[in-house]
Coordinates of C-alpha atoms and ligand atoms in Angstrom, one line a residue:
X1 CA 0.0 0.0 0.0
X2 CA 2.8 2.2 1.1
X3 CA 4.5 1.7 -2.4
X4 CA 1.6 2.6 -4.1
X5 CA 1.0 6.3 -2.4
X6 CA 4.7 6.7 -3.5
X7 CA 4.4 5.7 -6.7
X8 CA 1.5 8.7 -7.3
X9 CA 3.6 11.1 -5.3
X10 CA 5.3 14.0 -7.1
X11 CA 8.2 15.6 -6.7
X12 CA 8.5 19.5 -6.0
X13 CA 9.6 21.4 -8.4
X14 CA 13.3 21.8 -8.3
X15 CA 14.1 25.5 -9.6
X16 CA 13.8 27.5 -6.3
X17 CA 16.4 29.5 -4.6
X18 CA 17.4 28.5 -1.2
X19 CA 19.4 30.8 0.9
X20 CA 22.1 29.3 3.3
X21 CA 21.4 29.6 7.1
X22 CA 23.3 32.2 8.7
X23 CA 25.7 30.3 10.6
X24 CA 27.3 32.2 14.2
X25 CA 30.8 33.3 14.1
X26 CA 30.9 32.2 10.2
X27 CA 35.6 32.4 9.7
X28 CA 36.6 33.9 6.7
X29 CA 35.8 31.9 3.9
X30 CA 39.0 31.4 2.7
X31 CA 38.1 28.1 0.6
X32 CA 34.9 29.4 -0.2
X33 CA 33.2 26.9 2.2
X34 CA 31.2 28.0 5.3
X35 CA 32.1 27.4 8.5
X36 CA 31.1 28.5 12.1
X37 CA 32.8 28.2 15.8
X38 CA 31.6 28.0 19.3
X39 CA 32.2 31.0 21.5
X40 CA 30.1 30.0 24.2
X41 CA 31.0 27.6 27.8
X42 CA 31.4 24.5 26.4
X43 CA 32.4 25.3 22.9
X44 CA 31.5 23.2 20.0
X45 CA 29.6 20.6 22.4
X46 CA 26.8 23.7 22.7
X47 CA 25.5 23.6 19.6
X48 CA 27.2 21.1 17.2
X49 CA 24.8 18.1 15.9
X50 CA 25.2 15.9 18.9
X51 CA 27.3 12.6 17.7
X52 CA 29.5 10.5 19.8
X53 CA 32.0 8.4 19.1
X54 CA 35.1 7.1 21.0
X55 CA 38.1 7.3 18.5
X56 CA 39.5 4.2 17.1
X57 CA 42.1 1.8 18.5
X58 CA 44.6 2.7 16.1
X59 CA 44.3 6.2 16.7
X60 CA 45.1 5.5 20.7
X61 CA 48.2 3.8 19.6
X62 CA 49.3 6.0 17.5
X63 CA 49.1 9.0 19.8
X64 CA 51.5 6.9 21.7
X65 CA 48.1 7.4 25.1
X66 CA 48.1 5.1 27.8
X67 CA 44.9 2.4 27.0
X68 CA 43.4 2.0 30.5
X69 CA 43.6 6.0 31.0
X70 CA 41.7 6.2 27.5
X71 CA 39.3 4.2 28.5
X72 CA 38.6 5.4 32.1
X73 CA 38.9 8.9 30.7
X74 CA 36.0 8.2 28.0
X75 CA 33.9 6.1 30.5
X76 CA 33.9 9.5 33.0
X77 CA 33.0 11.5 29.9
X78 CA 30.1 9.3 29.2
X79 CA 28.8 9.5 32.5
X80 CA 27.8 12.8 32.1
X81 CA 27.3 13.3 28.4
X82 CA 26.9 10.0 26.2
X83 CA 23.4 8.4 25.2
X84 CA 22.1 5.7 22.9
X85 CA 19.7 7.5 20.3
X86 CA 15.9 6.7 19.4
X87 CA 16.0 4.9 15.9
X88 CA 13.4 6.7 14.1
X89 CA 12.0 5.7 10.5
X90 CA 14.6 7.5 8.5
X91 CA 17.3 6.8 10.2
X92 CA 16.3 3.0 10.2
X93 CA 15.9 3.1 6.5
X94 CA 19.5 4.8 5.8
X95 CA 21.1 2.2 8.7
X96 CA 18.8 -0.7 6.5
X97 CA 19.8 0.9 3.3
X98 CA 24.0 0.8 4.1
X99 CA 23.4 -3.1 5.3
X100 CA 21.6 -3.6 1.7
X101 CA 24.3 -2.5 -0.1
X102 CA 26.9 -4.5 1.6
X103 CA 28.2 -1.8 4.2
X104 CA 29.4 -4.9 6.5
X105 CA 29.2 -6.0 9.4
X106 CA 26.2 -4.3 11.2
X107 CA 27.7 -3.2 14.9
X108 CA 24.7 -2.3 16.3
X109 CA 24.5 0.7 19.0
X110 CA 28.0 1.2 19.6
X111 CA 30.4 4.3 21.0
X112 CA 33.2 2.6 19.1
X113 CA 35.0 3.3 16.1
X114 CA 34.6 0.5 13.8
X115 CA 34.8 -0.6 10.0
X116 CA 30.9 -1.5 8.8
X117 CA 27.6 0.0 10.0
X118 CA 27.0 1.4 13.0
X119 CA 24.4 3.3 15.0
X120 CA 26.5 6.1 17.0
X121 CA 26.0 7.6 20.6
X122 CA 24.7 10.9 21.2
X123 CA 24.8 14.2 23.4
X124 CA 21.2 14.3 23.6
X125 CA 19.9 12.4 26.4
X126 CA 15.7 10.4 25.7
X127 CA 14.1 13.9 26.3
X128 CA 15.5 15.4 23.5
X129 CA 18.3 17.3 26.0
X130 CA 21.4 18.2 24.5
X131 CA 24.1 17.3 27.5
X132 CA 27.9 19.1 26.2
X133 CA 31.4 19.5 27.7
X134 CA 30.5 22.5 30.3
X135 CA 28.2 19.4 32.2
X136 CA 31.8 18.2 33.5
X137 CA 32.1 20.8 35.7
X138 CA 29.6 18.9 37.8
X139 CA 32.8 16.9 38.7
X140 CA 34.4 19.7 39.8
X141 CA 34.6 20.8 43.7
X142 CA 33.0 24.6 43.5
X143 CA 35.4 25.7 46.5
X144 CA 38.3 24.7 43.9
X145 CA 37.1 26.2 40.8
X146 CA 36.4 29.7 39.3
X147 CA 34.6 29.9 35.9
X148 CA 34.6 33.5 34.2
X149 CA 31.8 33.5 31.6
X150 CA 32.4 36.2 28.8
X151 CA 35.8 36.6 29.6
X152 CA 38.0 36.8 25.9
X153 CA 41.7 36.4 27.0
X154 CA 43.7 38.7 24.8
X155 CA 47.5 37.7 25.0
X156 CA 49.6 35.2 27.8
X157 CA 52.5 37.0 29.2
X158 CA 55.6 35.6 29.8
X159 CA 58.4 36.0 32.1
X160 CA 62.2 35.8 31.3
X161 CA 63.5 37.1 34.7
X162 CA 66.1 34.7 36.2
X163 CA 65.2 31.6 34.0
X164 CA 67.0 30.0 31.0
X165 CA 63.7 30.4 28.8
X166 CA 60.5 31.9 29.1
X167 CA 57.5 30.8 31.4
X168 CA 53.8 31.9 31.0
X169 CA 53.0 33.6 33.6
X170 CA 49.8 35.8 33.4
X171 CA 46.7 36.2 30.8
X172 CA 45.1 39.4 29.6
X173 CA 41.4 39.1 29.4
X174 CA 38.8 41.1 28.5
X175 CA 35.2 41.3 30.2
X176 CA 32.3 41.9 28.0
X177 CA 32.4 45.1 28.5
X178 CA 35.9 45.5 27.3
X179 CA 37.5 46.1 30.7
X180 CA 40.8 44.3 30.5
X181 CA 41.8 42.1 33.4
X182 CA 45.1 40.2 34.3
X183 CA 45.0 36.5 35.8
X184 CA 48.2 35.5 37.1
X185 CA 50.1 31.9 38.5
X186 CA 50.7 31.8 42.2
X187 CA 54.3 32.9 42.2
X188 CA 55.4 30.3 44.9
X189 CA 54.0 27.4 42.8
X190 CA 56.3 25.4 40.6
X191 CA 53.1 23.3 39.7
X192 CA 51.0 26.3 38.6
X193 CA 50.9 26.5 34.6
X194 CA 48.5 27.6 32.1
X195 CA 46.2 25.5 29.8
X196 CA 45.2 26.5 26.5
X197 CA 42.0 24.9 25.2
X198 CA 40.6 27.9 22.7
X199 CA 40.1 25.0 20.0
X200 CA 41.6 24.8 16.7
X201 CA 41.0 27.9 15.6
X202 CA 41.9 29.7 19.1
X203 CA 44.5 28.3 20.6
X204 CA 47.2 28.6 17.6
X205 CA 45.4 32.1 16.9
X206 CA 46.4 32.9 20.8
X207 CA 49.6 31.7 20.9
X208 CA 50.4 34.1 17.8
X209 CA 49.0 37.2 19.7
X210 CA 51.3 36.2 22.4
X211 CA 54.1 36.1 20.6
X212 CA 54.7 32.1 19.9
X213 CA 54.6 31.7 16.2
X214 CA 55.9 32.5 12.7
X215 CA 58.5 35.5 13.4
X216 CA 57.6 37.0 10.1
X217 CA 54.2 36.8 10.4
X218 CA 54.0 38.2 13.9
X219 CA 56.4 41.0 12.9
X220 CA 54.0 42.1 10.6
X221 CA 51.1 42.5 13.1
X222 CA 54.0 44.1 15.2
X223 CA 53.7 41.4 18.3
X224 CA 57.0 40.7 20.5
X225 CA 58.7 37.3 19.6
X226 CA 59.0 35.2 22.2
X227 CA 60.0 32.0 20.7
X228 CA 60.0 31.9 16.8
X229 CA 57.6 28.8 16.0
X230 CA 56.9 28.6 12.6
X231 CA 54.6 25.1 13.5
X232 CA 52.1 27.5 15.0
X233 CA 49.1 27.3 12.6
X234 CA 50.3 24.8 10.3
X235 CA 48.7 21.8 9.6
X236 CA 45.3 23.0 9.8
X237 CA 42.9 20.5 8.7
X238 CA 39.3 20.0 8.0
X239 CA 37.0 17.1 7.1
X240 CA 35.4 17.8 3.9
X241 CA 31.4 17.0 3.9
X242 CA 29.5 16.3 0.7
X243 CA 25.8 15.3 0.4
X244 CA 22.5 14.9 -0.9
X245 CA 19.3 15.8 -0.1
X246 CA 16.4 13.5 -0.3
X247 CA 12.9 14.7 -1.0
X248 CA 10.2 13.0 0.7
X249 CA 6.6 12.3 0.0
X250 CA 6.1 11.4 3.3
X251 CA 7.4 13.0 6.6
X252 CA 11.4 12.5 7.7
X253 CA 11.8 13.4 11.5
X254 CA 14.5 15.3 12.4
X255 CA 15.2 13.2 15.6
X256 CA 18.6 12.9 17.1
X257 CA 20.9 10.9 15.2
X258 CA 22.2 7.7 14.7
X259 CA 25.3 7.8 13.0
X260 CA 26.5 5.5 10.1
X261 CA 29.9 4.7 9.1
X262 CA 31.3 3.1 6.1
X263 CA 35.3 2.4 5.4
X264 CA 35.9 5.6 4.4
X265 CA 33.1 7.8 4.8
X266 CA 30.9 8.5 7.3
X267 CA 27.2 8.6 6.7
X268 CA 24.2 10.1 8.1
X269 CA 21.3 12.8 8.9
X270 CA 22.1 15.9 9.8
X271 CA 19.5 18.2 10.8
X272 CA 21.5 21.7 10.6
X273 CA 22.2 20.9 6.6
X274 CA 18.3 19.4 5.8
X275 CA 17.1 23.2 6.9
X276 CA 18.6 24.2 4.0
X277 CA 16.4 22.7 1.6
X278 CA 13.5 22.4 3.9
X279 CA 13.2 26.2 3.9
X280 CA 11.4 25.9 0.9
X281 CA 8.6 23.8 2.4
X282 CA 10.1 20.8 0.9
X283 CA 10.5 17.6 3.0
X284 CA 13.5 15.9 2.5
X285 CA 16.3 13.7 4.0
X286 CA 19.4 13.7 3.9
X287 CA 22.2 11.4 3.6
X288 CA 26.2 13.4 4.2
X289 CA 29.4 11.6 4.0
X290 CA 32.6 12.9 5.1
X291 CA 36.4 12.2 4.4
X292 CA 38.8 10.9 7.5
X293 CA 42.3 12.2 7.4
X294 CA 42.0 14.0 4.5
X295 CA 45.8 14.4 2.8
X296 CA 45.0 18.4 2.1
X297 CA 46.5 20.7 5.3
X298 CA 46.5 24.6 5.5
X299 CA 47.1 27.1 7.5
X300 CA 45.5 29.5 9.6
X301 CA 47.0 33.5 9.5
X302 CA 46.7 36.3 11.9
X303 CA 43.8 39.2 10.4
X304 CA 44.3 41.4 13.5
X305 CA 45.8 41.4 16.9
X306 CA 42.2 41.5 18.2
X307 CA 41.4 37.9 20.0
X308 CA 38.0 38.7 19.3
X309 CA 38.8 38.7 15.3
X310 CA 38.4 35.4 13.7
X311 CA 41.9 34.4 11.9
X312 CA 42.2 33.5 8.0
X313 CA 41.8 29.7 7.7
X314 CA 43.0 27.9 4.8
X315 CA 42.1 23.9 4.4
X316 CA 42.8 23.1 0.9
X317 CA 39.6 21.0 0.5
X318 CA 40.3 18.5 -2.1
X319 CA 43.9 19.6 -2.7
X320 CA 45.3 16.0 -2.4
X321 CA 43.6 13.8 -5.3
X322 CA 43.9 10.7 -2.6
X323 CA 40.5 13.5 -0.6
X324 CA 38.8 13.5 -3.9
X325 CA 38.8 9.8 -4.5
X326 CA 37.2 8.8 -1.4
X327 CA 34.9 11.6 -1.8
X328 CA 33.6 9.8 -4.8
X329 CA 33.1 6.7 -3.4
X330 CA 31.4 8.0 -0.3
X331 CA 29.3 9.6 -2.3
X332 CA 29.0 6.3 -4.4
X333 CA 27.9 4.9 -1.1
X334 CA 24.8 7.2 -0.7
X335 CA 23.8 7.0 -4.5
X336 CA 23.7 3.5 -3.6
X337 CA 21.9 3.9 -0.1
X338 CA 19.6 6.1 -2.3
X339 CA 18.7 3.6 -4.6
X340 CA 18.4 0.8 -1.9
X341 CA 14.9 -0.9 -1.4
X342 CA 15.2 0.1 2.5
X343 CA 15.1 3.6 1.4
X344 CA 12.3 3.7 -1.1
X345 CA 9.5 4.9 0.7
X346 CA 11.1 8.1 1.4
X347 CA 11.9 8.5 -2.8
X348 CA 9.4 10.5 -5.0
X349 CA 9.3 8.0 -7.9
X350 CA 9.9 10.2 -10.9
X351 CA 13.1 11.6 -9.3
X352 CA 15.8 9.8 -10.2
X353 CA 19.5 10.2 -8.2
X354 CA 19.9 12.4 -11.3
X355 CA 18.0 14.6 -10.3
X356 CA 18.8 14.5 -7.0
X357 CA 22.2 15.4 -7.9
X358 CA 21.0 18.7 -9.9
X359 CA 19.0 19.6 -6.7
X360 CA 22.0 19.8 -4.6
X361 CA 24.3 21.1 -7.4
X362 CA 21.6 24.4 -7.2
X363 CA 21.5 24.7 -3.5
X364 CA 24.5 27.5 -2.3
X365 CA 26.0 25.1 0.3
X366 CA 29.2 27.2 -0.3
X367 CA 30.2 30.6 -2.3
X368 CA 32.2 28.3 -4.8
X369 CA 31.7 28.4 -8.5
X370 CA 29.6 25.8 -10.3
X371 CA 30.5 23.5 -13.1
X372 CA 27.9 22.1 -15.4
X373 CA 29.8 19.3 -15.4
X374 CA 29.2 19.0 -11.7
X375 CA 25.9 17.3 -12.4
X376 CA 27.6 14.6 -14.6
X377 CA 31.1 14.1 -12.9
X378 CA 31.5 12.9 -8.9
X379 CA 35.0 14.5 -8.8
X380 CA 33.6 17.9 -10.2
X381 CA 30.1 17.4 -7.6
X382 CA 32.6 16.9 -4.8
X383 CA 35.0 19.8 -5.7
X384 CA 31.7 22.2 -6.4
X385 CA 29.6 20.9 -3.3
X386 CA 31.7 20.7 -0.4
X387 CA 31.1 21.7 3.0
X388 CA 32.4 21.9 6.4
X389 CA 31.1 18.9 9.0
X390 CA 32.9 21.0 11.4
X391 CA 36.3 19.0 12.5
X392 CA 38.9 21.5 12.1
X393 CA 41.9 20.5 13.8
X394 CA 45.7 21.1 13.5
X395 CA 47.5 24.3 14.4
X396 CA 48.8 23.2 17.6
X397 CA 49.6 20.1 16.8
X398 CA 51.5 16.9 18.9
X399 CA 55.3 16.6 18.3
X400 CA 55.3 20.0 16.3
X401 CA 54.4 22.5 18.9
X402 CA 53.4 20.9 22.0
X403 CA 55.1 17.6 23.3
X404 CA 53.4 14.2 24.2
X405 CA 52.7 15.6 27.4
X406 CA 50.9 18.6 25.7
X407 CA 53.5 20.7 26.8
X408 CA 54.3 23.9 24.3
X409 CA 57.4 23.6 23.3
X410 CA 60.3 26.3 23.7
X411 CA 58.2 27.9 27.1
X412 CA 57.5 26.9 30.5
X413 CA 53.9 26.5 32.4
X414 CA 52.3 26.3 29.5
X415 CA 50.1 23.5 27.8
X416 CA 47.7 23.4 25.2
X417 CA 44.7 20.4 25.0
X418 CA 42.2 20.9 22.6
X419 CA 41.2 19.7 18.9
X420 CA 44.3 22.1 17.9
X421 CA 46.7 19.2 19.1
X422 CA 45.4 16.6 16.7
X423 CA 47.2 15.0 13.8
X424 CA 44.2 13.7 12.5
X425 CA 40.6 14.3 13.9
X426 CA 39.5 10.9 15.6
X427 CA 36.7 9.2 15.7
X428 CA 34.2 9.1 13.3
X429 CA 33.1 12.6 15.3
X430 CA 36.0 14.4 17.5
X431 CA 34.1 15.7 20.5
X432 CA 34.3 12.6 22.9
X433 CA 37.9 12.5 22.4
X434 CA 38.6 15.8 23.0
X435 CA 36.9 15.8 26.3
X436 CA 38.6 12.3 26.8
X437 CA 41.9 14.8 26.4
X438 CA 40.9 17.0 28.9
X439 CA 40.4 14.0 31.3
X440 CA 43.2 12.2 30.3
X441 CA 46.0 15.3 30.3
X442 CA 44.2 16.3 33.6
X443 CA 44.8 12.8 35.3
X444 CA 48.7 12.9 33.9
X445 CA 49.2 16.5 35.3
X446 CA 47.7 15.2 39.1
X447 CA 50.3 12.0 38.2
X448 CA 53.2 14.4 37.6
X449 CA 52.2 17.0 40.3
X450 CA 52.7 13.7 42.8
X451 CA 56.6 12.8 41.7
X452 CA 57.6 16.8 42.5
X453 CA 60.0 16.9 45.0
X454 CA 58.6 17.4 48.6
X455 CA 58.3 20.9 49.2
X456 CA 58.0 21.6 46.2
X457 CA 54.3 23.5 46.4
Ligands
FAD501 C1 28.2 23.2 13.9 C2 29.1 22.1 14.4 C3 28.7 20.8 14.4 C4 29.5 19.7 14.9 N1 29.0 18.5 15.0 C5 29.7 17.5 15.7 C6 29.2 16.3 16.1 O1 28.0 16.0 15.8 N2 30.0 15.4 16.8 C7 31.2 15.7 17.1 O2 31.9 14.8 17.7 N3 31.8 16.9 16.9 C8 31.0 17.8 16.2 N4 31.6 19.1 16.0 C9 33.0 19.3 16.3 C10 33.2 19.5 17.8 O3 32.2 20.2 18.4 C11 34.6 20.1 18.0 O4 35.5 19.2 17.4 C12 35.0 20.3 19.4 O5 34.0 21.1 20.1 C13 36.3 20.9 19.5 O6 36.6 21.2 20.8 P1 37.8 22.2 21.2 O7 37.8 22.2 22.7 O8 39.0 21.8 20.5 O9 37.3 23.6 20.6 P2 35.9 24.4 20.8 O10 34.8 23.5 21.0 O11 35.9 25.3 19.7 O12 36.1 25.2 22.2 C14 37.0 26.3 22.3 C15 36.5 27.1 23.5 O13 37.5 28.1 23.7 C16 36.8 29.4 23.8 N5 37.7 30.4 23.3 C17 38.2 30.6 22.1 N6 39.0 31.6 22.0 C18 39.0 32.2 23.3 C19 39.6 33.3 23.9 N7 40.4 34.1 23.2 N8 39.4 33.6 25.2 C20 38.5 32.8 25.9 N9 37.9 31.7 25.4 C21 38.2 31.4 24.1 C22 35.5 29.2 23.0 O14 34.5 30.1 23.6 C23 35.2 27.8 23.3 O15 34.5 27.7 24.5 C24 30.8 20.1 15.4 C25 31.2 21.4 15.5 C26 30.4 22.4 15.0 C27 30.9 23.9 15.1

């Protein structure tokens, strides 16, 4: 019955214009790609789309992190932030649909990393509640701690008095208001340091301002070197996101979401991309797929000496041929997904994936040109389409300008533990890992703080 409502379905027409929702905080659209970052308690975790997954096994090795403190570090994350999601109908379809076309093995409900299918955690908890990274603090002892909301720190100030190289010392913040303040260590306290987590786009931008970066480029904005790094701001990376958009004949809940994961690409719904096309009082799914380690890096470049200022951002989307060929077969993938019998219910029957592609070749994801051949050629449809999903990392990064103890290299008291420090961004999503860094680095720093010499406060 439910084949033969679709069948006398049709589709909307596909000619309107659809104007991109203003994102927060959009960077400088340096690739022509729009992106958008968290200024807020909690960062990303506030308002990103809510997936969680642990990062794979590999990636702990690699990162050279003890195992047990991994997994004790994501176990007290997920006590506060992790949930299994509802399975709704289209989500059930797209997980049916990637089993269909041989996207094996099925993993079930899982916070793991794994090759095959998969249905991912979330930050939302079964009231629809979106749980994120400033719920930790409910660890914390409030006679310990002191939070400053709308505080912007401006610069970290170092001293050189006395010692063979510089130690941070002091922060320059700024209320909202713009009265500047100045946070400083205990003096007394060879334990005191400062931690850096601004995120990929803050913390190498900070560091600049302070004078920790490319001489020449700091020269330029006339900031003080204190240790020439050129590292600072390299190796900025991003995970390119390419999709299409389903329109439905019958209703596709935006509930929160499972996610999906192939070999290479990661599949699933994202609700902050379907408004795009549902602004036009169309309803439609939609099915995203991203690339893992991509090969292209950038760079991110001081604008201003104003923290407030976002930095120029550079990813290279697509630079390295290796991103573009997985991009086609993601998007292979969902063609096939698309095409699957699981999914057909939610397919008007005189649109063909053709036409689905020519849909999302006319909707201005981005401010890139478009190719006609983008309609006919993957490579040119990946290249023409692309967005953000979001995982910047880089800048910051392990064994270039902090050490394996997060550590910034060249100064004393100073770390940085964020998504900045990543090689790669792990996971099929990055958040749980980077609040199983802050666990993790925080545990090592009590660990360390222990073997001081007695007396040492
Ligand atoms: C729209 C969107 C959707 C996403 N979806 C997902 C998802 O579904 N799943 C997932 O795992 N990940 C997702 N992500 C990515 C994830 O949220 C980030 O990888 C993660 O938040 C990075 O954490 P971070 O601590 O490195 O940086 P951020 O989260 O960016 O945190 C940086 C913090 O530093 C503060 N800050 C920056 N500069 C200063 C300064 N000068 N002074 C004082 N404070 C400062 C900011 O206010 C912020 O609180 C998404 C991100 C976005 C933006």
């Amino acid at each position: 019955m439910a084949s033969v409502t679709q069948r006398k379905a049709t589709s909307p027409p596909l000619s309107q214009t659809i104007l991109p929702r203003h994102l927060p905080n959009s960077l400088s659209p340096e690739d022509g790609v729009f992106n958008a970052r968290a200024r807020v308690l909690g960062g990303g975790s506030v308002l990103n789309a809510g997936f969680y997954t642990r990062a794979g096994e590999n990636y702990t090795k690699e990162a050279c992190w003890s195992e047990d403190l991994v997994k004790h570090s994501y176990e007290w994350v997920e006590k506060k932030v992790a949930f299994e999601p509802p399975m709704l109908q289209w989500q059930s379809a797209v997980r049916d649909g990637l089993i269909e076309v041989g996207v094996l093995p099925y993993n079930g409900f899982t916070y793991d990393h794994i090759y095959g299918t998969k249905v991912g955690g979330t930050i939302f908890d079964s009231d629809g509640h979106r749980h994120t990274a400033a719920d930790l603090l409910e660890y914390a002892d409030p006679q310990k701690i002191t939070v400053y909301l709308h505080a912007t720190v401006q610069k970290i100030l170092f001293t050189t008095n006395e010692r063979p190289r510089p130690k941070a010392d002091c922060v320059i913040f700024e209320d909202a208001s713009g009265g500047t303040h100045r946070a400083c260590l205990i003096k007394s306290s060879v334990k005191s340091e400062i931690i850096l987590s601004a995120g990929a786009i803050g913390s190498p931008q900070l560091l600049m301002l302070s004078g920790i970066g490319p001489a020449n480029q700091l020269q330029t904005h006339g900031i003080d070197v204190v240790v020439e790094q050129p590292l600072v701001g390299q190796g900025m990376s991003d995970n390119p996101m390419n999709a299409l958009f389903i329109p439905s004949p019958q209703p596709v809940e935006s509930g929160r979401q499972p996610s999906m994961v192939t070999p290479e690409a990661m599949v699933s719904a994202l609700e902050t991309v379907q408004s795009y096309i549902n602004a036009n009082g169309t309803v439609s799914g939609v099915i995203l797929e991203k690339i893992m380690g991509p090969m292209s890096t950038g760079h991110l470049d001081l604008l201003t000496t104003n923290a407030n200022d976002n930095p120029s951002v550079t990813f290279n989307y697509f630079q390295d041929p290796q991103d573009l060929k997985r991009c086609v077969q993601g998007m292979q993938t969902i063609i096939d997904v698309v095409n699957s019998k699981a999914l057909s219910k939610f397919r008007y029957s005189d649109m063909p994936v053709q036409g689905l592609i020519n849909l999302m070749v006319n909707v201005p994801t981005n401010l890139k040109p478009r190719h006609v051949s983008a309609s006919i050629s993957l490579e040119q449809f990946c290249t023409d389409t692309v967005m953000t999903i979001w995982h910047y990392h880089g800048g910051c990064q392990v064994g270039r300008v902090v050490d394996n103890d997060y550590k910034v290299v060249g100064v004393d008291a100073l770390r940085v533990v964020d998504g900045s420090t990543f090689l790669n961004s792990p996971g099929t999503n990055p958040q749980a890992t980077v609040m199983m860094l802050g666990r993790y680095v925080g545990l090592r720093i009590l660990q360390e703080r222990k073997r001081l010499p007695a007396g040492k406060k």
